[in-house]
Short mmCIF file of C-alpha atoms in Angstrom, two decimals:
data_model
loop_
_atom_site.label_atom_id
_atom_site.label_comp_id
_atom_site.label_asym_id
_atom_site.label_seq_id
_atom_site.Cartn_x
_atom_site.Cartn_y
_atom_site.Cartn_z
CA UNK U 1 132.49 51.98 65.90
CA UNK U 2 129.60 52.86 68.21
CA UNK U 3 127.19 55.50 67.01
CA UNK U 4 125.92 58.26 69.32
CA UNK U 5 122.19 58.33 69.76
CA UNK U 6 120.55 61.81 69.45
CA UNK U 7 117.26 63.08 70.94
CA UNK U 8 114.22 62.25 68.95
CA UNK U 9 111.72 64.97 68.20
CA UNK U 10 109.24 63.43 70.60
CA UNK U 11 111.80 63.39 73.43
CA UNK U 12 112.70 67.00 72.74
CA UNK U 13 109.07 68.02 72.86
CA UNK U 14 108.60 66.19 76.15
CA UNK U 15 111.58 68.02 77.67
CA UNK U 16 110.25 71.37 76.43
CA UNK U 17 106.83 70.54 77.88
CA UNK U 18 108.38 69.65 81.26
CA UNK U 19 110.33 72.91 81.30
CA UNK U 20 107.16 74.79 80.42
CA UNK U 21 105.27 73.17 83.29
CA UNK U 22 108.10 74.00 85.74
CA UNK U 23 108.14 77.63 84.59
CA UNK U 24 104.36 77.83 84.95
CA UNK U 25 104.64 76.46 88.48
CA UNK U 26 107.49 78.74 89.48
CA UNK U 27 106.33 81.99 87.90
CA UNK U 28 103.42 82.64 90.29
CA UNK U 29 105.74 81.98 93.23
CA UNK U 30 108.29 84.44 91.86
CA UNK U 31 105.62 87.05 91.25
CA UNK U 32 104.21 86.51 94.74
CA UNK U 33 107.68 86.94 96.25
CA UNK U 34 108.19 90.17 94.29
CA UNK U 35 104.81 91.57 95.40
CA UNK U 36 105.59 90.59 98.98
CA UNK U 37 108.82 92.59 98.72
CA UNK U 38 106.96 95.55 97.23
CA UNK U 39 104.37 95.44 99.96
CA UNK U 40 107.07 95.38 102.66
CA UNK U 41 108.75 98.34 100.94
CA UNK U 42 105.44 100.19 100.95
CA UNK U 43 104.99 99.41 104.66
CA UNK U 44 108.47 100.82 105.29
CA UNK U 45 107.54 104.02 103.44
CA UNK U 46 104.41 104.46 105.53
CA UNK U 47 106.30 103.78 108.75
CA UNK U 48 108.86 106.45 107.89
CA UNK U 49 106.10 108.92 107.07
CA UNK U 50 104.39 108.17 110.39
CA UNK U 51 107.66 108.64 112.26
CA UNK U 52 108.17 111.96 110.46
CA UNK U 53 104.72 113.09 111.56
CA UNK U 54 105.42 112.04 115.15
CA UNK U 55 108.74 113.89 115.14
CA UNK U 56 106.83 116.97 113.99
CA UNK U 57 104.46 116.44 116.92
CA UNK U 58 107.37 116.16 119.31
CA UNK U 59 108.79 119.46 118.04
CA UNK U 60 105.57 121.50 117.86
CA UNK U 61 103.33 119.69 120.39
CA UNK U 62 100.69 119.13 117.74
CA UNK U 63 100.22 116.76 114.86
CA UNK U 64 100.81 118.06 111.34
CA UNK U 65 97.55 119.01 109.58
CA UNK U 66 96.21 117.07 106.63
CA UNK U 67 96.48 120.40 104.81
CA UNK U 68 96.32 124.16 105.25
CA UNK U 69 93.63 125.81 103.22
CA UNK U 70 91.39 128.90 103.11
CA UNK U 71 88.00 129.71 101.72
CA UNK U 72 87.09 132.72 99.64
CA UNK U 73 88.44 134.40 96.50
CA UNK U 74 91.85 133.77 94.96
CA UNK U 75 94.66 135.71 96.66
CA UNK U 76 96.14 138.14 94.12
CA UNK U 77 98.19 140.45 96.33
CA UNK U 78 101.91 140.07 95.56
CA UNK U 79 103.12 142.19 98.45
CA UNK U 80 101.07 141.06 101.43
CA UNK U 81 100.85 137.28 101.99
CA UNK U 82 97.46 135.61 102.60
CA UNK U 83 96.22 135.05 106.16
CA UNK U 84 96.89 131.33 105.77
CA UNK U 85 98.92 129.93 102.89
CA UNK U 86 97.78 126.73 101.13
CA UNK U 87 100.03 123.73 101.72
CA UNK U 88 99.75 120.01 102.19
CA UNK U 89 100.73 118.60 105.56
CA UNK U 90 103.46 116.57 103.84
CA UNK U 91 105.26 119.82 103.04
CA UNK U 92 105.49 120.61 106.75
CA UNK U 93 107.21 117.34 107.63
CA UNK U 94 109.77 117.43 104.77
CA UNK U 95 112.74 117.89 107.13
CA UNK U 96 111.79 114.77 109.02
CA UNK U 97 112.16 112.46 106.02
CA UNK U 98 115.41 113.83 104.58
CA UNK U 99 113.92 116.56 102.41
CA UNK U 100 115.34 119.50 104.33
CA UNK U 101 116.67 121.21 101.21
CA UNK U 102 113.24 121.23 99.58
CA UNK U 103 111.69 122.50 102.83
CA UNK U 104 114.23 125.33 103.02
CA UNK U 105 113.37 126.47 99.50
CA UNK U 106 109.65 126.95 100.23
CA UNK U 107 108.28 130.22 101.65
CA UNK U 108 105.43 128.99 103.82
CA UNK U 109 103.84 132.43 104.06
CA UNK U 110 102.77 132.00 100.46
CA UNK U 111 100.82 129.28 98.65
CA UNK U 112 102.61 126.11 97.56
CA UNK U 113 102.24 127.00 93.85
CA UNK U 114 103.04 130.72 94.20
CA UNK U 115 105.34 132.18 91.55
CA UNK U 116 105.25 135.87 92.50
CA UNK U 117 106.87 137.06 94.74
CA UNK U 118 108.26 133.58 95.61
CA UNK U 119 109.58 130.65 93.60
CA UNK U 120 107.54 128.12 95.58
CA UNK U 121 106.25 126.32 92.49
CA UNK U 122 109.80 125.56 91.44
CA UNK U 123 110.40 123.66 94.67
CA UNK U 124 107.00 122.00 95.06
CA UNK U 125 106.36 120.89 91.47
CA UNK U 126 109.15 118.37 91.54
CA UNK U 127 109.10 114.63 92.02
CA UNK U 128 110.37 113.68 95.47
CA UNK U 129 109.89 109.94 94.98
CA UNK U 130 111.43 108.00 97.84
CA UNK U 131 109.01 107.23 100.65
CA UNK U 132 106.11 109.00 98.93
CA UNK U 133 105.87 106.30 96.22
CA UNK U 134 104.52 102.79 96.63
CA UNK U 135 106.56 100.41 94.43
CA UNK U 136 103.39 98.46 93.57
CA UNK U 137 101.95 101.52 91.84
CA UNK U 138 102.30 102.09 88.12
CA UNK U 139 105.54 103.70 86.88
CA UNK U 140 106.12 106.79 84.70
CA UNK U 141 104.13 109.20 86.86
CA UNK U 142 107.07 111.38 87.94
CA UNK U 143 105.93 114.37 85.88
CA UNK U 144 102.87 114.72 88.12
CA UNK U 145 104.82 115.24 91.41
CA UNK U 146 102.78 112.57 93.13
CA UNK U 147 102.31 111.00 96.54
CA UNK U 148 100.78 107.54 96.92
CA UNK U 149 99.99 108.25 100.57
CA UNK U 150 97.50 110.63 102.14
CA UNK U 151 95.45 111.48 105.22
CA UNK U 152 91.74 110.77 105.77
CA UNK U 153 90.73 113.83 107.76
CA UNK U 154 87.18 112.75 108.72
CA UNK U 155 84.16 110.63 107.85
CA UNK U 156 81.31 112.47 106.13
CA UNK U 157 77.75 111.67 107.09
CA UNK U 158 75.65 113.17 104.32
CA UNK U 159 73.12 112.03 101.75
CA UNK U 160 75.41 111.95 98.73
CA UNK U 161 76.08 109.52 95.88
CA UNK U 162 79.36 108.69 94.15
CA UNK U 163 80.03 109.95 90.63
CA UNK U 164 79.31 106.80 88.64
CA UNK U 165 81.02 108.24 85.58
CA UNK U 166 84.33 107.53 87.32
CA UNK U 167 83.47 105.68 90.54
CA UNK U 168 82.02 102.18 91.07
CA UNK U 169 78.40 101.93 92.21
CA UNK U 170 77.82 102.31 95.92
CA UNK U 171 76.37 104.76 98.42
CA UNK U 172 77.05 107.11 101.29
CA UNK U 173 78.34 106.22 104.76
CA UNK U 174 74.98 107.54 106.01
CA UNK U 175 73.30 104.61 104.21
CA UNK U 176 75.56 102.18 106.08
CA UNK U 177 74.46 103.78 109.35
CA UNK U 178 70.81 103.46 108.37
CA UNK U 179 71.40 99.82 107.49
CA UNK U 180 72.97 99.20 110.88
CA UNK U 181 76.38 98.34 109.41
CA UNK U 182 78.10 101.40 110.92
CA UNK U 183 77.48 102.68 114.43
CA UNK U 184 76.07 106.20 114.56
CA UNK U 185 78.48 107.28 117.34
CA UNK U 186 75.64 108.39 119.57
CA UNK U 187 73.71 109.92 116.67
CA UNK U 188 76.57 112.27 115.74
CA UNK U 189 75.65 114.52 112.83
CA UNK U 190 77.86 115.47 109.92
CA UNK U 191 80.87 117.58 111.01
CA UNK U 192 80.52 116.37 114.60
CA UNK U 193 84.01 115.94 116.03
CA UNK U 194 83.31 112.30 116.74
CA UNK U 195 83.80 111.69 113.01
CA UNK U 196 87.21 113.50 112.99
CA UNK U 197 90.48 111.86 112.13
CA UNK U 198 93.65 112.84 113.93
CA UNK U 199 95.05 115.08 111.18
CA UNK U 200 92.69 117.87 110.25
CA UNK U 201 92.46 120.62 107.63
CA UNK U 202 93.77 123.88 109.06
CA UNK U 203 91.15 126.13 107.52
CA UNK U 204 90.67 129.90 107.28
CA UNK U 205 87.63 131.62 105.81
CA UNK U 206 88.74 134.98 104.39
CA UNK U 207 85.21 136.08 103.49
CA UNK U 208 83.51 138.57 105.82
CA UNK U 209 83.24 138.54 108.77
CA UNK U 210 86.51 136.56 108.80
CA UNK U 211 85.25 134.47 111.68
CA UNK U 212 87.54 131.50 111.01
CA UNK U 213 84.66 129.29 109.92
CA UNK U 214 83.68 127.61 106.69
CA UNK U 215 80.02 126.77 106.09
CA UNK U 216 79.49 127.22 109.79
CA UNK U 217 82.13 124.63 110.67
CA UNK U 218 84.86 125.45 113.13
CA UNK U 219 88.31 124.47 111.89
CA UNK U 220 90.02 121.55 113.61
CA UNK U 221 93.37 123.08 114.59
CA UNK U 222 96.28 121.97 116.74
CA UNK U 223 95.43 118.33 117.38
CA UNK U 224 97.57 116.98 120.19
CA UNK U 225 98.11 113.31 120.86
CA UNK U 226 96.25 113.74 124.17
CA UNK U 227 93.06 114.35 122.16
CA UNK U 228 93.39 110.92 120.54
CA UNK U 229 91.35 109.20 123.23
CA UNK U 230 90.59 106.11 121.09
CA UNK U 231 94.26 105.18 121.35
CA UNK U 232 97.27 105.87 119.14
CA UNK U 233 97.63 102.18 118.24
CA UNK U 234 94.05 102.17 116.94
CA UNK U 235 93.92 105.49 115.08
CA UNK U 236 95.01 106.08 111.50
CA UNK U 237 97.68 108.52 110.40
CA UNK U 238 98.38 107.80 106.71
CA UNK U 239 96.94 105.35 104.21
CA UNK U 240 97.49 104.38 100.60
CA UNK U 241 95.78 105.97 97.60
CA UNK U 242 97.94 104.61 94.83
CA UNK U 243 98.26 105.11 91.10
CA UNK U 244 97.03 108.66 90.50
CA UNK U 245 96.37 110.36 88.16
CA UNK U 246 95.33 107.12 86.48
CA UNK U 247 91.80 106.28 87.65
CA UNK U 248 91.89 102.85 89.23
CA UNK U 249 88.69 101.14 90.44
CA UNK U 250 87.62 97.79 91.76
CA UNK U 251 86.47 97.04 88.21
CA UNK U 252 89.72 98.07 86.50
CA UNK U 253 91.46 101.11 85.08
CA UNK U 254 89.69 104.03 83.40
CA UNK U 255 92.95 105.48 82.12
CA UNK U 256 94.98 108.51 83.07
CA UNK U 257 92.88 111.57 83.90
CA UNK U 258 94.67 114.33 85.82
CA UNK U 259 91.50 116.46 85.83
CA UNK U 260 89.03 113.93 87.26
CA UNK U 261 91.66 112.39 89.55
CA UNK U 262 93.47 115.54 90.60
CA UNK U 263 94.34 114.92 94.27
CA UNK U 264 97.80 113.59 93.69
CA UNK U 265 100.45 116.33 94.13
CA UNK U 266 102.34 115.99 97.42
CA UNK U 267 102.41 119.78 97.99
CA UNK U 268 98.79 120.57 97.14
CA UNK U 269 96.25 121.44 99.85
CA UNK U 270 93.72 119.29 97.97
CA UNK U 271 95.64 116.05 98.38
CA UNK U 272 93.82 114.46 101.28
CA UNK U 273 90.64 112.40 101.63
CA UNK U 274 87.28 112.67 103.37
CA UNK U 275 85.63 109.26 103.53
CA UNK U 276 82.17 109.57 102.00
CA UNK U 277 81.25 106.44 100.06
CA UNK U 278 81.34 102.67 99.97
CA UNK U 279 81.14 100.30 96.98
CA UNK U 280 79.38 96.98 96.41
CA UNK U 281 77.43 96.14 99.55
CA UNK U 282 79.64 97.69 102.22
CA UNK U 283 83.26 97.76 101.03
CA UNK U 284 85.37 100.82 101.96
CA UNK U 285 88.86 99.71 100.82
CA UNK U 286 90.02 99.49 97.19
CA UNK U 287 86.83 100.83 95.61
CA UNK U 288 88.64 103.59 93.68
CA UNK U 289 91.69 105.79 94.10
CA UNK U 290 89.60 108.92 93.56
CA UNK U 291 89.31 110.51 97.02
CA UNK U 292 89.46 107.13 98.72
CA UNK U 293 91.89 104.54 100.23
CA UNK U 294 93.19 102.32 97.45
CA UNK U 295 96.16 100.08 96.82
CA UNK U 296 97.39 97.73 94.10
CA UNK U 297 98.35 95.06 96.64
CA UNK U 298 96.28 91.91 96.52
CA UNK U 299 93.00 92.26 98.42
CA UNK U 300 93.93 94.99 100.89
CA UNK U 301 96.07 97.98 101.77
CA UNK U 302 98.56 99.31 104.32
CA UNK U 303 97.67 101.80 107.04
CA UNK U 304 100.09 103.74 109.25
CA UNK U 305 98.87 104.32 112.81
CA UNK U 306 99.62 107.05 115.33
CA UNK U 307 101.93 104.81 117.36
CA UNK U 308 104.22 104.50 114.34
CA UNK U 309 103.14 100.97 113.44
CA UNK U 310 101.87 99.85 110.02
CA UNK U 311 99.23 97.19 109.43
CA UNK U 312 97.79 95.52 106.39
CA UNK U 313 93.98 95.35 106.28
CA UNK U 314 91.96 93.32 103.81
CA UNK U 315 89.05 94.53 101.70
CA UNK U 316 86.74 92.42 103.87
CA UNK U 317 87.34 94.53 106.97
CA UNK U 318 84.08 95.40 108.69
CA UNK U 319 83.09 98.96 107.67
CA UNK U 320 82.52 100.02 111.26
CA UNK U 321 85.95 98.71 112.25
CA UNK U 322 87.59 100.63 109.41
CA UNK U 323 85.80 103.85 110.39
CA UNK U 324 86.92 103.22 113.99
CA UNK U 325 90.51 103.34 112.69
CA UNK U 326 89.85 106.76 111.16
CA UNK U 327 88.16 108.45 114.14
CA UNK U 328 90.36 109.64 116.99
CA UNK U 329 87.86 110.36 119.78
CA UNK U 330 84.55 108.69 119.02
CA UNK U 331 84.52 106.58 122.15
CA UNK U 332 85.00 103.32 120.31
CA UNK U 333 87.85 100.88 119.78
CA UNK U 334 88.88 99.41 116.45
CA UNK U 335 89.84 96.22 118.23
CA UNK U 336 92.63 93.93 117.10
CA UNK U 337 92.85 92.80 113.47
#
């Protein structure tokens, strides 16, 4: 009678080793495919947000603001509403991305977090999810009512330094101009409209003499597409700033900190960005998610443009080219990337 030959221990170990090698070879490919799917989903979210903003523009003949805000003391009157209620621009386009019920529950004469005489806070401090969340971002942030997408309203040209307690080392955009890495736009000073993005902060100064200015700066109201002379296909609308309130930097995570990284609520007038700093030698993308464009995609991030398209730009993008994408009427072209 013939005997059946079994696997030897050595043969079994060889088979296990081969399987291990195959898994090691396949796993990166699987992870890459999953990240590619997440990035495409993120691009779809941004495209839908851009289309919502453009539908708003079609209805009101102006782009939605980055936010509505006012200067001066806290509004305490519970009978008379403030001259301009504080809201994020995302709140104004809610009906255009299937959030009409939330939009209908908010009284826009009062601040987004008002509780008396309205129930605004009940409607705005809720997690909308959907197209406001990038799937590549960390999970379990629902309790913070977050958005992973925001507006860069302008480029700031001032002698400032990043907060190195939370932010990676770097410097101001003004330093990049001095170094010849960013064009000065004809010597435009800080707050010059040549540094403006397409979606501005609708601002009201309620301190005397109520002259609709803040620190001597006229508010940028009612931006029409006709004012975007640099071209809608070369001007930014929304970009990623993923992962808040966890502090993410080019050097890693500093942990969750909803105080230091507080620009995350979709309804808050504070959730927008003014580009001020670079990191390393001249990098503007993926330095930190505090006040800046940041993604957890590999080596770049998605940007929605005013023509409704979405593009992925790498961290190596020339700083002047990236700033050209932000500005709407600086007389330059971002070119093709």
